[in-house]
Amino acid sequence: MSEAMNVHSGVAAAHAVHHDDHGHHHHEQSFISKYVFSMDHKTIGKQFLITGMVWAIIGGLFSVLFRLQLGYPDQSFPILETFFGNWAKGGQIQPEFYYGLVTMHGTVLVFFVLTAGLSGTFANLLIPLQIGARDMASPFLNMLSYWFFFIAGIVMLASIFVHTGPASGGWTMYPPLSALRQAGEGQKIGTDLWLISMALFIVSSLLGGLNYISTILNMRTKGMSMTRLPLPIWAMFFTAVLGVLSFPVLLSGAILLLFDRNLGTSFYLSDIVINGEILPNEGGSAILYQHLFWFLGHPEVYIILLPAMGMVSEILSVNSRKPIFGYMAMLGSLFAIAILAFLVWAHHMFVTGLNPFLGSVFVLLTLLIAVPSAIKVFNWLTTLWRGNIRFTPATLFAIGFVSLFISGGLTGIFLGNSTIDIHLHDTMFVVAHFHIVMGVASFFGMFAGVYHWFPKMFGRYLNNTLGYMHFWVTMIGAYLIFWPMHYQGLAGIPRRYLDKKGWVSFNQFGELDKMITVVSIIVFAVQLMFVFNFFYSIFKGRKVTTPNPWGANTLEWTTKINPGHGNWEGEIPEVHRWPYDYGKDGREFIPQTEPVGANESKH
Amino acid sequence: MQHPAFEEVTIHHEHTDDATFKKKVRKTTILLSVITVIELGIGLLIYTMHKGENPNELLVLMFKGMVCILTLAKAYYIVSVFMHLGDEIRNMIMTIVVPLLLFIWFITAFIWDGNSYKNLRNTYDKHFQETTMPAKHQHKEETKPVEKPAGKE
Amino acid sequence: MATTATAHQTKWWSGGKSPFNMEYGKLMMWYFLMSDAFTFGAFLISYGSIRFSQNFWPDPNVVFNAFPGAGHANLPLAFVSVMTFILIISSVTMVLAVHAGHKGDKQGVIKWLAWTIVGGLAFLGCQAWEWHHLITGEHAVLVDGQIDIIGQTTGGNPWGDLVSHDAALAALQKTPHETLISLAHQSNHALTHEQLAAMTDQQLIKEIKLDELHIREKGPIAFGGYFYGITGFHGFHVFSGVIINIVMLLMTKKNVFQNRGHYLMIEKAGLYWHFVDLVWVFVFLCFYLI
């Protein structure tokens, strides 16, 4: 620990002066301070990634379980009873269990996997490496950020194992359902644990976000002006800003909900009769919670998506051997998205009893997001256009991201119109929309990042063949799973229902549901194959032999293949140019560290 | 000159002499106190207006608006003088001030919708309207005798 | 490094230095405070939203009119202005502590920090008194046709609209004996509890001075939740600020900052403390003034 502290003070004290100290400390680090309570941003990034993967398996498994129910509502699966006992009596998933599964699937994937697992991993890994810093501004708070996330995870995990089951009010945890213990098994201790876990998670995300912002602002190496930052860094920057400004609002909402549950206040409750009992609560408003929740919830969507966008921009440019098209337009659209993210939250609430005129203002603001999104899409496409593309698994996933972002983004325009939303709200159409645009697309960004930066993380490559299989099955599978849901939604099938046999008209979708379930099992299995690939390659993967295997310009490739704490052995390199000089003046790539030549053309 | 501990920072501020500094702090303290006293005065004014026969709602609203503006002035002095934000680099000030603009829409939308919720309930939930609407419009005359003789609360 | 910094045209954004000439800790503190401003903002805005969704909201001057030791005297806003001044003054002493830190004046830092801590504790004491007074207060309220005595809690609010004389009189007829006794006791302190207990209901009702009791209807329940929730959350911030200041005081005494060569930690603690004051300005506005 004390060694780590020394390294830290060295990092904070001087970029240049103490650099020769770093070599010495590493031999002395104990296992605990090197791998467990590590303050090295790269190790913390890996911790986030691996924890995120564990959560992704849990969350993904949950979705497979409730897909079984949706695809085969009458079938009995005795093995489920073996594992889950009363929750799956007679091999059939019970309603309470189903709601718990759906809630946990959403919570885990949105917060633990795609927020912490995605931006936690890559912000930690890439920010210091790409801006040329020895570590985060405060490695100690960075470590705390991970461990708060870890504890939040433990609390959430514990809630799955309590007798009354996990929270089951949906990942949005709307009151009055979530505020009343009498409302169901999942509304008992499970919901309290959910709220506590979220509070811890918010602390973690704040610690992380503050660190990312101050690191990017303060710790850039010489010559690394803001407009020379690689796009992933800009994306992480806006992500952190979104998190720092919006998570506190969720914290407020969660605290008020905790009070309503435990202290008899009436923030969200009014005029409630439950099980024949008239509750004394009066004057609260359930819509208020939705406002507070979505004030975070909408920026949260971009917290998930922006890092993926940034990484995809970088990977597409590197692998098509062309400069990113419209660097400043990319920045501008990131900025516009970040601002608009805060102004549109109530488009999730068109049918709650929101004032319709206010709703129309939200429609207008929502549709504005299409502009920066389209700019980004066209920039990615034009970056690829006539490029000398290397179809690595990372590139494929990046291209897949663009495809999913387009298909999912277009359905967003449907839902953003309040009139169309009256028909589509809370149907499978919504499920299809956000899974494609936010869920799977961000996962693709994450996979692209893992394949691309795996050599930097572990000094080895992931297996390519498995990577290609992973890509194609996931890509085709994602469309097979979510595309049909649009039709179901347009036909009016509601989401969150465990059994729709009551509607004769929906019986025609029975076979479709079976198909979706089968594909989701296959896709889940392929993700397990990726996890195998990941861990296998850490130890047995093909070794990286050159510091810059992708021929990329950014600073992380100027470090050793396995950089130690402090990243650069000598002085931190100085930066002389933007990061996207590919295919310029007859040269394939020109690293950022290379001074601009006298006869060089302008970019 | 570099900062002793942080090489990315050069020392530049706080070379004002003691006397000017103390004067500035004293001035701000007095200013904050005076504003607070004015706010209290307006608060009491609103109180007496509410006790009166027919409070002019518009005038009350105006006074409330004035208090809000005075509070913003107080906030400005605390942040800019006590927290020394005024002495920082302009860009730094902007990174603090600009995100706070989000509050404009945050406040507008929430209050707009709160108000709309009231109107909806008054329209569709007669019980709500009957039980919570203040009765003063109907039996203002009857309430008076209760308050008048007491003189003060 | 030094040469670039001393150049007249400093390129703040070109990397290798802080664009704001600010060390990362202070920067993080500023942005943390901003995110905390959103926490408080969300609370206060929720309060605003609920208040706008109600037909009636109590006048703060009626709710907050007590002063320690002044009995039942009607002193609207007097006590809260004392609290406000305590916080403003403690903010001033914090400024002086930070200033002393800039000069490396250890004794100055200790002196002013100590005063700041005293101010913080005084504020917390005031808040405890206020909460206690509100919760244990006995207010006659018309509930379901009879008079009830309740305090200001998260489940009940005694500050509704004033009840007319006739309605109050009618309600007294239906009010249980025990409640009548306490009401009569409020009106007439000369009689002991035993004497009152011996009286009949009608005798008690005669003793009760209705005009002084200001019987009200029930007010909006949400009032209590927001008041205790938000002032409590603010109080929690004051409390943590006091703890931080105490830690700073101990560290100063142990020469930690002197050995470090700078008192930047005091500056960061100061930012937090001023923020607490800043939040109070808005809490004061939202709950006590408008």
PDB file of C-alpha atoms in Angstrom, chain C residues 67-225:
ATOM      1  CA  PHE C  67     -38.319  31.335  19.741  1.00  0.00           C
ATOM      2  CA  PRO C  68     -36.574  29.427  22.527  1.00  0.00           C
ATOM      3  CA  GLY C  69     -37.595  30.803  25.883  1.00  0.00           C
ATOM      4  CA  ALA C  70     -40.210  33.121  24.442  1.00  0.00           C
ATOM      5  CA  GLY C  71     -43.114  30.835  25.206  1.00  0.00           C
ATOM      6  CA  HIS C  72     -46.112  31.316  22.970  1.00  0.00           C
ATOM      7  CA  ALA C  73     -45.096  34.754  21.717  1.00  0.00           C
ATOM      8  CA  ASN C  74     -45.669  35.156  18.005  1.00  0.00           C
ATOM      9  CA  LEU C  75     -42.260  35.904  16.513  1.00  0.00           C
ATOM     10  CA  PRO C  76     -42.393  34.879  12.884  1.00  0.00           C
ATOM     11  CA  LEU C  77     -39.023  34.109  11.275  1.00  0.00           C
ATOM     12  CA  ALA C  78     -37.073  35.388  14.274  1.00  0.00           C
ATOM     13  CA  PHE C  79     -35.383  32.124  15.124  1.00  0.00           C
ATOM     14  CA  VAL C  80     -34.566  31.145  11.583  1.00  0.00           C
ATOM     15  CA  SER C  81     -32.907  34.501  11.012  1.00  0.00           C
ATOM     16  CA  VAL C  82     -30.672  33.767  13.986  1.00  0.00           C
ATOM     17  CA  MET C  83     -29.796  30.436  12.374  1.00  0.00           C
ATOM     18  CA  THR C  84     -29.090  32.139   9.071  1.00  0.00           C
ATOM     19  CA  PHE C  85     -26.782  34.659  10.689  1.00  0.00           C
ATOM     20  CA  ILE C  86     -24.934  31.924  12.555  1.00  0.00           C
ATOM     21  CA  LEU C  87     -24.253  30.203   9.246  1.00  0.00           C
ATOM     22  CA  ILE C  88     -23.209  33.408   7.482  1.00  0.00           C
ATOM     23  CA  ILE C  89     -20.833  34.304  10.277  1.00  0.00           C
ATOM     24  CA  SER C  90     -19.364  30.809  10.336  1.00  0.00           C
ATOM     25  CA  SER C  91     -18.811  31.170   6.608  1.00  0.00           C
ATOM     26  CA  VAL C  92     -16.918  34.397   7.252  1.00  0.00           C
ATOM     27  CA  THR C  93     -14.709  32.758   9.862  1.00  0.00           C
ATOM     28  CA  MET C  94     -14.027  29.990   7.343  1.00  0.00           C
ATOM     29  CA  VAL C  95     -12.940  32.578   4.781  1.00  0.00           C
ATOM     30  CA  LEU C  96     -10.548  33.953   7.357  1.00  0.00           C
ATOM     31  CA  ALA C  97      -9.235  30.462   8.119  1.00  0.00           C
ATOM     32  CA  VAL C  98      -8.561  29.845   4.433  1.00  0.00           C
ATOM     33  CA  HIS C  99      -6.882  33.222   4.173  1.00  0.00           C
ATOM     34  CA  ALA C 100      -4.693  32.436   7.152  1.00  0.00           C
ATOM     35  CA  GLY C 101      -3.833  29.178   5.414  1.00  0.00           C
ATOM     36  CA  HIS C 102      -2.688  31.050   2.312  1.00  0.00           C
ATOM     37  CA  LYS C 103      -0.320  33.022   4.454  1.00  0.00           C
ATOM     38  CA  GLY C 104       0.871  29.874   6.211  1.00  0.00           C
ATOM     39  CA  ASP C 105      -0.304  31.307   9.502  1.00  0.00           C
ATOM     40  CA  LYS C 106      -0.917  28.184  11.572  1.00  0.00           C
ATOM     41  CA  GLN C 107      -2.286  29.953  14.637  1.00  0.00           C
ATOM     42  CA  GLY C 108      -4.701  31.931  12.483  1.00  0.00           C
ATOM     43  CA  VAL C 109      -5.963  28.773  10.839  1.00  0.00           C
ATOM     44  CA  ILE C 110      -6.519  27.136  14.205  1.00  0.00           C
ATOM     45  CA  LYS C 111      -8.314  30.133  15.641  1.00  0.00           C
ATOM     46  CA  TRP C 112     -10.707  30.663  12.740  1.00  0.00           C
ATOM     47  CA  LEU C 113     -11.350  26.979  12.175  1.00  0.00           C
ATOM     48  CA  ALA C 114     -12.297  26.638  15.820  1.00  0.00           C
ATOM     49  CA  TRP C 115     -14.787  29.475  15.485  1.00  0.00           C
ATOM     50  CA  THR C 116     -16.209  27.882  12.356  1.00  0.00           C
ATOM     51  CA  ILE C 117     -16.723  24.633  14.218  1.00  0.00           C
ATOM     52  CA  VAL C 118     -18.449  26.511  17.027  1.00  0.00           C
ATOM     53  CA  GLY C 119     -20.740  28.147  14.473  1.00  0.00           C
ATOM     54  CA  GLY C 120     -21.560  24.806  12.877  1.00  0.00           C
ATOM     55  CA  LEU C 121     -22.378  23.224  16.201  1.00  0.00           C
ATOM     56  CA  ALA C 122     -24.502  26.217  17.182  1.00  0.00           C
ATOM     57  CA  PHE C 123     -26.442  25.864  13.954  1.00  0.00           C
ATOM     58  CA  LEU C 124     -27.001  22.159  14.543  1.00  0.00           C
ATOM     59  CA  GLY C 125     -28.186  22.926  18.060  1.00  0.00           C
ATOM     60  CA  CYS C 126     -30.661  25.470  16.730  1.00  0.00           C
ATOM     61  CA  GLN C 127     -31.926  22.981  14.196  1.00  0.00           C
ATOM     62  CA  ALA C 128     -32.366  20.321  16.854  1.00  0.00           C
ATOM     63  CA  TRP C 129     -34.419  22.762  18.921  1.00  0.00           C
ATOM     64  CA  GLU C 130     -36.530  23.731  15.954  1.00  0.00           C
ATOM     65  CA  TRP C 131     -37.265  20.141  14.979  1.00  0.00           C
ATOM     66  CA  HIS C 132     -38.060  19.239  18.551  1.00  0.00           C
ATOM     67  CA  HIS C 133     -40.377  22.206  18.878  1.00  0.00           C
ATOM     68  CA  LEU C 134     -42.224  21.357  15.683  1.00  0.00           C
ATOM     69  CA  ILE C 135     -42.577  17.661  16.394  1.00  0.00           C
ATOM     70  CA  THR C 136     -43.734  18.042  19.977  1.00  0.00           C
ATOM     71  CA  GLY C 137     -45.852  21.126  19.331  1.00  0.00           C
ATOM     72  CA  GLU C 138     -49.519  20.780  20.302  1.00  0.00           C
ATOM     73  CA  HIS C 139     -51.862  22.230  17.758  1.00  0.00           C
ATOM     74  CA  ALA C 140     -55.620  21.960  17.735  1.00  0.00           C
ATOM     75  CA  VAL C 141     -56.739  20.611  14.391  1.00  0.00           C
ATOM     76  CA  LEU C 142     -60.155  19.811  13.039  1.00  0.00           C
ATOM     77  CA  VAL C 143     -60.114  16.186  11.888  1.00  0.00           C
ATOM     78  CA  ASP C 144     -63.237  14.310  10.830  1.00  0.00           C
ATOM     79  CA  GLY C 145     -65.563  16.688  12.634  1.00  0.00           C
ATOM     80  CA  GLN C 146     -63.727  16.700  15.950  1.00  0.00           C
ATOM     81  CA  ILE C 147     -60.739  18.469  17.399  1.00  0.00           C
ATOM     82  CA  ASP C 148     -57.456  16.621  17.581  1.00  0.00           C
ATOM     83  CA  ILE C 149     -54.117  17.729  18.965  1.00  0.00           C
ATOM     84  CA  ILE C 150     -51.210  16.995  16.675  1.00  0.00           C
ATOM     85  CA  GLY C 151     -47.651  18.135  16.065  1.00  0.00           C
ATOM     86  CA  GLN C 152     -45.826  18.698  12.810  1.00  0.00           C
ATOM     87  CA  THR C 153     -44.699  15.242  11.700  1.00  0.00           C
ATOM     88  CA  THR C 154     -44.161  13.433   8.440  1.00  0.00           C
ATOM     89  CA  GLY C 155     -47.618  11.937   8.769  1.00  0.00           C
ATOM     90  CA  GLY C 156     -49.616  14.974   9.800  1.00  0.00           C
ATOM     91  CA  ASN C 157     -49.643  18.698   9.314  1.00  0.00           C
ATOM     92  CA  PRO C 158     -51.532  21.044  11.631  1.00  0.00           C
ATOM     93  CA  TRP C 159     -51.205  24.152   9.457  1.00  0.00           C
ATOM     94  CA  GLY C 160     -54.278  23.992   7.272  1.00  0.00           C
ATOM     95  CA  ASP C 161     -56.791  26.728   6.692  1.00  0.00           C
ATOM     96  CA  LEU C 162     -58.294  28.430   9.749  1.00  0.00           C
ATOM     97  CA  VAL C 163     -61.595  26.944  10.883  1.00  0.00           C
ATOM     98  CA  SER C 164     -64.533  29.250  11.404  1.00  0.00           C
ATOM     99  CA  HIS C 165     -65.733  29.921  14.945  1.00  0.00           C
ATOM    100  CA  ASP C 166     -69.021  28.090  14.486  1.00  0.00           C
ATOM    101  CA  ALA C 167     -67.478  25.035  12.921  1.00  0.00           C
ATOM    102  CA  ALA C 168     -64.927  24.871  15.726  1.00  0.00           C
ATOM    103  CA  LEU C 169     -67.653  25.138  18.344  1.00  0.00           C
ATOM    104  CA  ALA C 170     -69.581  22.345  16.699  1.00  0.00           C
ATOM    105  CA  ALA C 171     -66.494  20.192  16.552  1.00  0.00           C
ATOM    106  CA  LEU C 172     -65.798  20.692  20.247  1.00  0.00           C
ATOM    107  CA  GLN C 173     -69.078  19.017  21.054  1.00  0.00           C
ATOM    108  CA  LYS C 174     -67.837  15.819  19.468  1.00  0.00           C
ATOM    109  CA  THR C 175     -64.308  16.003  20.840  1.00  0.00           C
ATOM    110  CA  PRO C 176     -63.245  13.366  23.384  1.00  0.00           C
ATOM    111  CA  HIS C 177     -62.791  14.301  27.035  1.00  0.00           C
ATOM    112  CA  GLU C 178     -59.014  13.923  27.159  1.00  0.00           C
ATOM    113  CA  THR C 179     -58.505  16.265  24.237  1.00  0.00           C
ATOM    114  CA  LEU C 180     -60.811  18.837  25.797  1.00  0.00           C
ATOM    115  CA  ILE C 181     -58.738  18.745  28.958  1.00  0.00           C
ATOM    116  CA  SER C 182     -55.523  19.555  27.108  1.00  0.00           C
ATOM    117  CA  LEU C 183     -57.256  22.257  25.113  1.00  0.00           C
ATOM    118  CA  ALA C 184     -58.629  23.827  28.270  1.00  0.00           C
ATOM    119  CA  HIS C 185     -55.201  23.580  29.807  1.00  0.00           C
ATOM    120  CA  GLN C 186     -53.730  25.523  26.890  1.00  0.00           C
ATOM    121  CA  SER C 187     -56.304  28.274  27.429  1.00  0.00           C
ATOM    122  CA  ASN C 188     -56.147  28.400  31.179  1.00  0.00           C
ATOM    123  CA  HIS C 189     -52.884  27.577  32.883  1.00  0.00           C
ATOM    124  CA  ALA C 190     -54.271  28.485  36.303  1.00  0.00           C
ATOM    125  CA  LEU C 191     -56.176  25.253  36.624  1.00  0.00           C
ATOM    126  CA  THR C 192     -54.315  22.057  37.364  1.00  0.00           C
ATOM    127  CA  HIS C 193     -54.757  18.919  35.397  1.00  0.00           C
ATOM    128  CA  GLU C 194     -56.735  17.313  38.231  1.00  0.00           C
ATOM    129  CA  GLN C 195     -59.126  20.215  38.470  1.00  0.00           C
ATOM    130  CA  LEU C 196     -59.703  20.072  34.730  1.00  0.00           C
ATOM    131  CA  ALA C 197     -60.163  16.349  34.751  1.00  0.00           C
ATOM    132  CA  ALA C 198     -62.963  16.692  37.238  1.00  0.00           C
ATOM    133  CA  MET C 199     -64.963  18.982  34.951  1.00  0.00           C
ATOM    134  CA  THR C 200     -67.635  17.875  32.518  1.00  0.00           C
ATOM    135  CA  ASP C 201     -67.262  18.309  28.810  1.00  0.00           C
ATOM    136  CA  GLN C 202     -69.471  21.390  28.701  1.00  0.00           C
ATOM    137  CA  GLN C 203     -67.576  23.047  31.548  1.00  0.00           C
ATOM    138  CA  LEU C 204     -64.344  22.336  29.715  1.00  0.00           C
ATOM    139  CA  ILE C 205     -65.676  23.808  26.506  1.00  0.00           C
ATOM    140  CA  LYS C 206     -66.514  26.979  28.386  1.00  0.00           C
ATOM    141  CA  GLU C 207     -62.958  27.164  29.645  1.00  0.00           C
ATOM    142  CA  ILE C 208     -61.533  26.855  26.135  1.00  0.00           C
ATOM    143  CA  LYS C 209     -60.785  30.208  24.518  1.00  0.00           C
ATOM    144  CA  LEU C 210     -61.476  29.299  20.940  1.00  0.00           C
ATOM    145  CA  ASP C 211     -60.200  32.553  19.511  1.00  0.00           C
ATOM    146  CA  GLU C 212     -56.764  32.038  20.938  1.00  0.00           C
ATOM    147  CA  LEU C 213     -56.476  28.434  19.875  1.00  0.00           C
ATOM    148  CA  HIS C 214     -56.599  29.144  16.145  1.00  0.00           C
ATOM    149  CA  ILE C 215     -58.085  25.816  15.270  1.00  0.00           C
ATOM    150  CA  ARG C 216     -57.079  24.838  11.787  1.00  0.00           C
ATOM    151  CA  GLU C 217     -57.840  22.149   9.311  1.00  0.00           C
ATOM    152  CA  LYS C 218     -55.269  19.544   8.426  1.00  0.00           C
ATOM    153  CA  GLY C 219     -52.601  20.896   6.095  1.00  0.00           C
ATOM    154  CA  PRO C 220     -50.826  19.134   3.244  1.00  0.00           C
ATOM    155  CA  ILE C 221     -49.078  16.058   4.620  1.00  0.00           C
ATOM    156  CA  ALA C 222     -46.217  16.409   2.150  1.00  0.00           C
ATOM    157  CA  PHE C 223     -45.063  19.566   3.956  1.00  0.00           C
ATOM    158  CA  GLY C 224     -43.546  17.620   6.841  1.00  0.00           C
ATOM    159  CA  GLY C 225     -41.753  15.123   4.668  1.00  0.00           C
TER     160      GLY C 225
END
